PDB file of C-alpha atoms in Angstrom:
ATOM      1  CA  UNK N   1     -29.491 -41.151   2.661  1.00 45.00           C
ATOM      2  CA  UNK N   2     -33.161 -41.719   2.792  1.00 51.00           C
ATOM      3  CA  UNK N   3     -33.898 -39.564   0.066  1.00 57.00           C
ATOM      4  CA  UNK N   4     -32.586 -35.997   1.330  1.00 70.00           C
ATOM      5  CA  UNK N   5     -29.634 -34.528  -0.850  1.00 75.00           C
ATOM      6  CA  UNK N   6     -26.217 -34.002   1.959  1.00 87.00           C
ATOM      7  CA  UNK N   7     -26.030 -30.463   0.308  1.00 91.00           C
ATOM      8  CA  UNK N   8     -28.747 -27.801   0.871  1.00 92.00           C
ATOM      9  CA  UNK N   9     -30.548 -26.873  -2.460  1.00 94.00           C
ATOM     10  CA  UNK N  10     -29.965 -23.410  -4.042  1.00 94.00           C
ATOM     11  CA  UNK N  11     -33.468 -22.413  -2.321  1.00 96.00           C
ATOM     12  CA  UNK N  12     -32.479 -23.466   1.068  1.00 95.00           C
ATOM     13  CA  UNK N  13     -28.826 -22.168   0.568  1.00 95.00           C
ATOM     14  CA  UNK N  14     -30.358 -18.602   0.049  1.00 96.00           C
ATOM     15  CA  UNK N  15     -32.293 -19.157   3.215  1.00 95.00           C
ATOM     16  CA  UNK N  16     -29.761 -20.256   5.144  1.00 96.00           C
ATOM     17  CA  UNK N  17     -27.155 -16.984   4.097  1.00 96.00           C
ATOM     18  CA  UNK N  18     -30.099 -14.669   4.541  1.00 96.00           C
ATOM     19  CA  UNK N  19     -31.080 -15.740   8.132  1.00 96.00           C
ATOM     20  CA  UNK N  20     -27.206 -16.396   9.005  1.00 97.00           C
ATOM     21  CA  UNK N  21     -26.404 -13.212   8.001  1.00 97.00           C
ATOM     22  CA  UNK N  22     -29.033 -11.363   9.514  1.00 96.00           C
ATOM     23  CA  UNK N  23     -28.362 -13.452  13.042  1.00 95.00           C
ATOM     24  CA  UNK N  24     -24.148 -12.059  12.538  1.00 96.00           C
ATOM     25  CA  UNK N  25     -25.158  -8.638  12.051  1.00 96.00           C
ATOM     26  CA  UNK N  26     -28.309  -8.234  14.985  1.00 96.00           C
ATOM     27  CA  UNK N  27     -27.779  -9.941  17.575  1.00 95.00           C
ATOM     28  CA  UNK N  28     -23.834  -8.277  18.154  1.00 96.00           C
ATOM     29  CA  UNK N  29     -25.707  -4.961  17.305  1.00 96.00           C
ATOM     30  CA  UNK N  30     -27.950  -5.302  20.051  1.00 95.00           C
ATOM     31  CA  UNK N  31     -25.651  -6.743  22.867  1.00 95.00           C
ATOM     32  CA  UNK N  32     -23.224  -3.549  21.865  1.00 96.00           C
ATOM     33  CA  UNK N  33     -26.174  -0.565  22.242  1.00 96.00           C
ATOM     34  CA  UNK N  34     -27.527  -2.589  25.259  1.00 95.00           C
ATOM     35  CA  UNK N  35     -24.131  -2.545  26.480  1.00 96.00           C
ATOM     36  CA  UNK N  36     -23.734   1.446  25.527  1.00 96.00           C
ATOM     37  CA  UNK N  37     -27.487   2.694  26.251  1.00 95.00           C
ATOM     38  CA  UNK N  38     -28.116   0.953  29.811  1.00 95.00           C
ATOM     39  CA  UNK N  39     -24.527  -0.882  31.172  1.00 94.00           C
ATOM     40  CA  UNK N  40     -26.073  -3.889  30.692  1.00 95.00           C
ATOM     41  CA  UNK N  41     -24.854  -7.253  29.395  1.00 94.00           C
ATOM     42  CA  UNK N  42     -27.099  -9.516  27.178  1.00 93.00           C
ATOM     43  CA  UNK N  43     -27.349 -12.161  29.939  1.00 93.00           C
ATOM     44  CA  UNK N  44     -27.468  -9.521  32.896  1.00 95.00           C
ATOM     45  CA  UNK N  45     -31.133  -8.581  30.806  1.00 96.00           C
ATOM     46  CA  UNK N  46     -31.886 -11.850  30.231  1.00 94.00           C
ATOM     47  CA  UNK N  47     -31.847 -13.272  33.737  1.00 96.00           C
ATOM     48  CA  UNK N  48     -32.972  -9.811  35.155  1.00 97.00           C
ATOM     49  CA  UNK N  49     -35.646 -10.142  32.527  1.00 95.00           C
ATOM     50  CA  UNK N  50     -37.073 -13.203  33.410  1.00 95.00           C
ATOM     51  CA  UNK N  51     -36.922 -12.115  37.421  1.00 96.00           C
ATOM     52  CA  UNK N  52     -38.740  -9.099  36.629  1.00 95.00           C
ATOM     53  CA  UNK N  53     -41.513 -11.508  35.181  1.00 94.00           C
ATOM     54  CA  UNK N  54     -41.497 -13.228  38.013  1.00 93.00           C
ATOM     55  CA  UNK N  55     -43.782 -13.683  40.907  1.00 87.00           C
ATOM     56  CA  UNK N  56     -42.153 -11.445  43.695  1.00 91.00           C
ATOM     57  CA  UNK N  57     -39.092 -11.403  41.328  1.00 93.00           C
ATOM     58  CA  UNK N  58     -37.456 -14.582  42.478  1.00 93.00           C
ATOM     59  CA  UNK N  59     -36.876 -18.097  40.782  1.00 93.00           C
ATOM     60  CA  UNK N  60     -35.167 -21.093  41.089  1.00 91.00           C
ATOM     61  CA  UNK N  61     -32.202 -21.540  39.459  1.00 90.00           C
ATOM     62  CA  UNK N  62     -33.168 -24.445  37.642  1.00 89.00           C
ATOM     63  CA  UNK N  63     -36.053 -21.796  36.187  1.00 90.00           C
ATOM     64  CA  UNK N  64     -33.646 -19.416  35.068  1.00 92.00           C
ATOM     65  CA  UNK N  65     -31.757 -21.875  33.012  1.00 89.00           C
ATOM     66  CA  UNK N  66     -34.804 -22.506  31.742  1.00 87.00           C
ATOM     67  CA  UNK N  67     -35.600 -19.246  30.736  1.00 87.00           C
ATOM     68  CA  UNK N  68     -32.261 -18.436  29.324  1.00 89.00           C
ATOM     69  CA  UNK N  69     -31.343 -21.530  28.321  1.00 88.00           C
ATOM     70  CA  UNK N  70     -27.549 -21.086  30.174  1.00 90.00           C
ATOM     71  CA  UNK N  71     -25.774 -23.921  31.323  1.00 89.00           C
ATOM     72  CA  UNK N  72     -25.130 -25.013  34.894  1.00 88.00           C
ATOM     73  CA  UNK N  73     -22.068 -23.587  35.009  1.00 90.00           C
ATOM     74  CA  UNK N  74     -22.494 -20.326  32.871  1.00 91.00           C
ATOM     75  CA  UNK N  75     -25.348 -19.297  35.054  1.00 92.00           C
ATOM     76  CA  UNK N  76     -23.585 -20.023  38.505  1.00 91.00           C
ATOM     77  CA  UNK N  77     -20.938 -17.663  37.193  1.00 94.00           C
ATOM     78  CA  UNK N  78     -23.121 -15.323  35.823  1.00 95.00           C
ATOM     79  CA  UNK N  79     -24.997 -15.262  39.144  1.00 95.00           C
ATOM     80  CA  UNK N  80     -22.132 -14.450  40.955  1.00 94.00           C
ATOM     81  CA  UNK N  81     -20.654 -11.317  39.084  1.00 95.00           C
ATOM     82  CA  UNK N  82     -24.438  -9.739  38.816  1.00 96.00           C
ATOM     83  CA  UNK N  83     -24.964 -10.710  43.081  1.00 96.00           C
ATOM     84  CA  UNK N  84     -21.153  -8.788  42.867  1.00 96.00           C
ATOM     85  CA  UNK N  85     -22.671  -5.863  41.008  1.00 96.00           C
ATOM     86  CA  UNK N  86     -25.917  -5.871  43.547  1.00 97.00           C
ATOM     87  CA  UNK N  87     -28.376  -6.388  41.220  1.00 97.00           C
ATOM     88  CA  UNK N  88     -29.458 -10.007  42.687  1.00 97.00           C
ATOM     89  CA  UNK N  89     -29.137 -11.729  45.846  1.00 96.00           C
ATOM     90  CA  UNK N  90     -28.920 -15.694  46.297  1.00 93.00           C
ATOM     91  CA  UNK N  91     -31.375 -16.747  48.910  1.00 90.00           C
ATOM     92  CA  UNK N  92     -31.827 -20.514  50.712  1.00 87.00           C
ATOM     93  CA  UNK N  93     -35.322 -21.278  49.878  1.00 80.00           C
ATOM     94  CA  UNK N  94     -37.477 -21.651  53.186  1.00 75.00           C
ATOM     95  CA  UNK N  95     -38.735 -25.341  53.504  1.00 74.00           C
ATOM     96  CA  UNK N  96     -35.868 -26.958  51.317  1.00 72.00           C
ATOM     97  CA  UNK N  97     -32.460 -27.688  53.080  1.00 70.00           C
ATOM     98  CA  UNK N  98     -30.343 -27.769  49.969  1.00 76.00           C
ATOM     99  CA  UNK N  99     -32.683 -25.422  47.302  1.00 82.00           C
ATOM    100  CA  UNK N 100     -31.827 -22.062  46.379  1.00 88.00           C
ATOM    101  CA  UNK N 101     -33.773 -19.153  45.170  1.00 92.00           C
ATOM    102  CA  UNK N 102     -32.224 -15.766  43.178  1.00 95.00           C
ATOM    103  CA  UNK N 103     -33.957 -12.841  43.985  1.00 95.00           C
ATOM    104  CA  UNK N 104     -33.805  -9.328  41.784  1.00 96.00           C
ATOM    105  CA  UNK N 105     -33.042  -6.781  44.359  1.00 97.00           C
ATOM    106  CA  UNK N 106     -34.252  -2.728  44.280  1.00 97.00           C
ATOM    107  CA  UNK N 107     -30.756  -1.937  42.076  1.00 97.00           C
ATOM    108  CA  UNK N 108     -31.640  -5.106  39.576  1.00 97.00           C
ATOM    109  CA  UNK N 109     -35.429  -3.750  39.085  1.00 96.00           C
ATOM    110  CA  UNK N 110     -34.296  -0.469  38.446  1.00 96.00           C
ATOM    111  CA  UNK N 111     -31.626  -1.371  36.288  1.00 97.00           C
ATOM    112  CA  UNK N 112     -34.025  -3.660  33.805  1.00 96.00           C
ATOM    113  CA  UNK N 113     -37.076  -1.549  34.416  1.00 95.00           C
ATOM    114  CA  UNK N 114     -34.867   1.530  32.617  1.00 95.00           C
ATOM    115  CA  UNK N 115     -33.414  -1.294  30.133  1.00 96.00           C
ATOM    116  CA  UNK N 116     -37.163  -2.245  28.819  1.00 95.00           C
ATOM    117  CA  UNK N 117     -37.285   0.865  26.784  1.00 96.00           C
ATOM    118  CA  UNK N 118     -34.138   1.053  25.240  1.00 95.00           C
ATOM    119  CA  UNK N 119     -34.315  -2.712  24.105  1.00 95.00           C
ATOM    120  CA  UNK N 120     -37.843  -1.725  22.679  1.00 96.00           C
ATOM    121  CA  UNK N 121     -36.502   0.965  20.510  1.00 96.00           C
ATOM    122  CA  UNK N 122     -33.669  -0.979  19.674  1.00 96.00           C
ATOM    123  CA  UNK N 123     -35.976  -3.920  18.618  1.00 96.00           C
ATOM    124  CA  UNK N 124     -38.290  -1.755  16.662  1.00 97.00           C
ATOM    125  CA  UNK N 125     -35.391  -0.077  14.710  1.00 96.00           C
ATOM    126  CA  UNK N 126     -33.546  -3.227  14.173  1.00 96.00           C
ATOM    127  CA  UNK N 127     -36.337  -6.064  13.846  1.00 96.00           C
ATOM    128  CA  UNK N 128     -39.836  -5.011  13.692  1.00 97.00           C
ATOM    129  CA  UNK N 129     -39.638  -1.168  12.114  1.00 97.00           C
ATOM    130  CA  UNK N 130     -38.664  -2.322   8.823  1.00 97.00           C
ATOM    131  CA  UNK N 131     -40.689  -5.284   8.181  1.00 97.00           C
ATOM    132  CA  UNK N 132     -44.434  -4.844   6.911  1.00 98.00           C
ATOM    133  CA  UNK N 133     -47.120  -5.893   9.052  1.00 97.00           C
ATOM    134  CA  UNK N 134     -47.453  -9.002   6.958  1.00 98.00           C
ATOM    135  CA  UNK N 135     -43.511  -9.345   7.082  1.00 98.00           C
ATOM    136  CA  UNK N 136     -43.884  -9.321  10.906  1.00 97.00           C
ATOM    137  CA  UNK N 137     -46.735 -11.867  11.115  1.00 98.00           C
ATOM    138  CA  UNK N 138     -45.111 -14.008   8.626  1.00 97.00           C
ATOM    139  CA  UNK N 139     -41.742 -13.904  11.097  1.00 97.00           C
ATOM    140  CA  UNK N 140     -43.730 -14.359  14.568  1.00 97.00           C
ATOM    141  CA  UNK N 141     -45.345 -17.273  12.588  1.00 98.00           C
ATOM    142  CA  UNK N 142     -41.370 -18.983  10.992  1.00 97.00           C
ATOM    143  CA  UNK N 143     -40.223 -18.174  14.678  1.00 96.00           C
ATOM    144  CA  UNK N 144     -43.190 -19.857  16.344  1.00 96.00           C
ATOM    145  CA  UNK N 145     -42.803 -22.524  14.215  1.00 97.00           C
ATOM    146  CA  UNK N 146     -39.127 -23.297  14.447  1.00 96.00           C
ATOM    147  CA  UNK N 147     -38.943 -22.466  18.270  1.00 92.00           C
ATOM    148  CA  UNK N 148     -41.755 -25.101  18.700  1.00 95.00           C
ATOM    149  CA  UNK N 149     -39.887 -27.732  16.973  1.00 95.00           C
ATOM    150  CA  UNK N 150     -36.626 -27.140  18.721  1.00 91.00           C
ATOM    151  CA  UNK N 151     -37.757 -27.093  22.001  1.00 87.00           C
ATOM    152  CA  UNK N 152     -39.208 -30.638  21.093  1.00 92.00           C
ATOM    153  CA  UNK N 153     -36.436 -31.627  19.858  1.00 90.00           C
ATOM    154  CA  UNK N 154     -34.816 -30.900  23.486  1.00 82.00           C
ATOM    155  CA  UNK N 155     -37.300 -31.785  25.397  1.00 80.00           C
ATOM    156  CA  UNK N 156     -37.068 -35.369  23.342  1.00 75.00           C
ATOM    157  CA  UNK N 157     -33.709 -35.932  23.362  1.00 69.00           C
ATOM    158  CA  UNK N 158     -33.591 -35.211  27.585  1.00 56.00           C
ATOM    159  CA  UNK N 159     -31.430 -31.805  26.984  1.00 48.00           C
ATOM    160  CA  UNK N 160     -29.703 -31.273  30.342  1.00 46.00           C
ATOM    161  CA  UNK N 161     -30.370 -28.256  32.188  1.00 45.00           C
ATOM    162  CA  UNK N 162     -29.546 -26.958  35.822  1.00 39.00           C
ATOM    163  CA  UNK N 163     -31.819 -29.421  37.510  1.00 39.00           C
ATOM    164  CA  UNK N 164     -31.411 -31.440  39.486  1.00 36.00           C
ATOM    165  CA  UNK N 165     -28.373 -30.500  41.107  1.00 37.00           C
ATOM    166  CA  UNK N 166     -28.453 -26.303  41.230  1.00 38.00           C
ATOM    167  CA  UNK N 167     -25.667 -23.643  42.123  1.00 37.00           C
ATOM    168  CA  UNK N 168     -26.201 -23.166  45.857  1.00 38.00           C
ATOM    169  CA  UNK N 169     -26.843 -20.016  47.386  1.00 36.00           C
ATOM    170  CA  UNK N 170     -23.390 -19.484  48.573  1.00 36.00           C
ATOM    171  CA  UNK N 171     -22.463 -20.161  45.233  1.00 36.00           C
ATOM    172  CA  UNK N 172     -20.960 -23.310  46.171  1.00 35.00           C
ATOM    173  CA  UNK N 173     -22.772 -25.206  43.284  1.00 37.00           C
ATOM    174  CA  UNK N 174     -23.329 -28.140  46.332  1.00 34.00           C
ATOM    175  CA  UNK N 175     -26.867 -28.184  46.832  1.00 37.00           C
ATOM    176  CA  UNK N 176     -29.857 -30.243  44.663  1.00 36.00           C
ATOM    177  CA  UNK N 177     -32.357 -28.297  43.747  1.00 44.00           C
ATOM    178  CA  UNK N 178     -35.574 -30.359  43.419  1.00 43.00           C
ATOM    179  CA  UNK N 179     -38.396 -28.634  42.203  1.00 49.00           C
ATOM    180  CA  UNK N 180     -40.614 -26.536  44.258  1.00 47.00           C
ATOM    181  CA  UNK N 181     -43.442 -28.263  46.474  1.00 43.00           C
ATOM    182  CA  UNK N 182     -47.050 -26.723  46.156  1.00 40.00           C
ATOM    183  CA  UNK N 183     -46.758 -23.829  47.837  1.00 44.00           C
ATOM    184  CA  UNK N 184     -42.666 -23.690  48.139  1.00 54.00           C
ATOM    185  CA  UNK N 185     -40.522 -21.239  46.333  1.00 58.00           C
TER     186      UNK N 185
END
């Protein structure tokens, strides 16, 4: 066993039920007043999120599942109910016969440009109002921390993503997407 105990100790128990706990009761809280407050789904402001970020508010699918950290097949459906809804369009990217691009369209921009606020208040009532100022450095430094080591860990272990092969702009799922040449899309 290499000298770790197969049970957590009482210190890491507590821990564990306070940050499991916490994770059970915010993260359905926030999906629900997203949900209520804007029309919004968690993943229709994550992806819109991260295109709103983006240069001219497009990326490559294989960026978003980056970004969101969806699976091949969760984001190709997702894609397709939010193109459905307007609020993205799938584009063939000039210059690459078989890449794809997802663009945020005037309806998407509007949509997570009036969701910023509300998931600001939310955040600050939920996460950041109650804690101290130390309380909040102390969590963006555990977070920082812990995300750092994860991603490692996935980056180590070759996590699969989108890429190579990327949901085409149809939606067919058919085409590779290989990563953008200097100066593609």
């Amino acid at each position: 066993m290499s000298g770790t105990s197969e049970w957590l100790d009482g210190h890491e128990e507590k821990a564990w039920n306070a940050f499991f706990e916490m994770q059970m009761l915010f993260w359905p809280r926030m999906a629900r007043r997203l949900q209520q407050d804007t029309g919004l789904s968690e993943p229709d402001f994550a992806i819109l999120g991260a295109l709103a970020r983006a240069p001219e508010g497009r990326l490559r699918p294989y960026e978003l599942s980056g970004a969101t950290q969806f699976e091949k097949s969760r984001l190709h459906h997702h894609l397709t109910r939010m193109a459905g809804r307007g609020l993205i369009t799938r584009e063939r990217c000039p210059g690459s016969s078989r890449g794809a691009v997802v663009a945020l369209t005037p309806r998407g921009r509007e949509a997570v440009t009036g969701a910023f606020p509300r998931r600001a208040e939310h955040v600050r009532r939920w996460l950041t109002g109650p804690l101290t100022p130390a309380q909040l450095d102390a969590l963006t430094e555990i977070s920082g921390t812990l995300a750092a080591r994860l991603r490692a860990e996935s980056e180590g272990a070759g996590q699969e993503g989108v890429r190579p092969e990327e949901t085409g702009p149809e939606g067919t799922g058919s085409g590779a997407d290989e990563p953008p040449a200097a100066g593609g899309c």
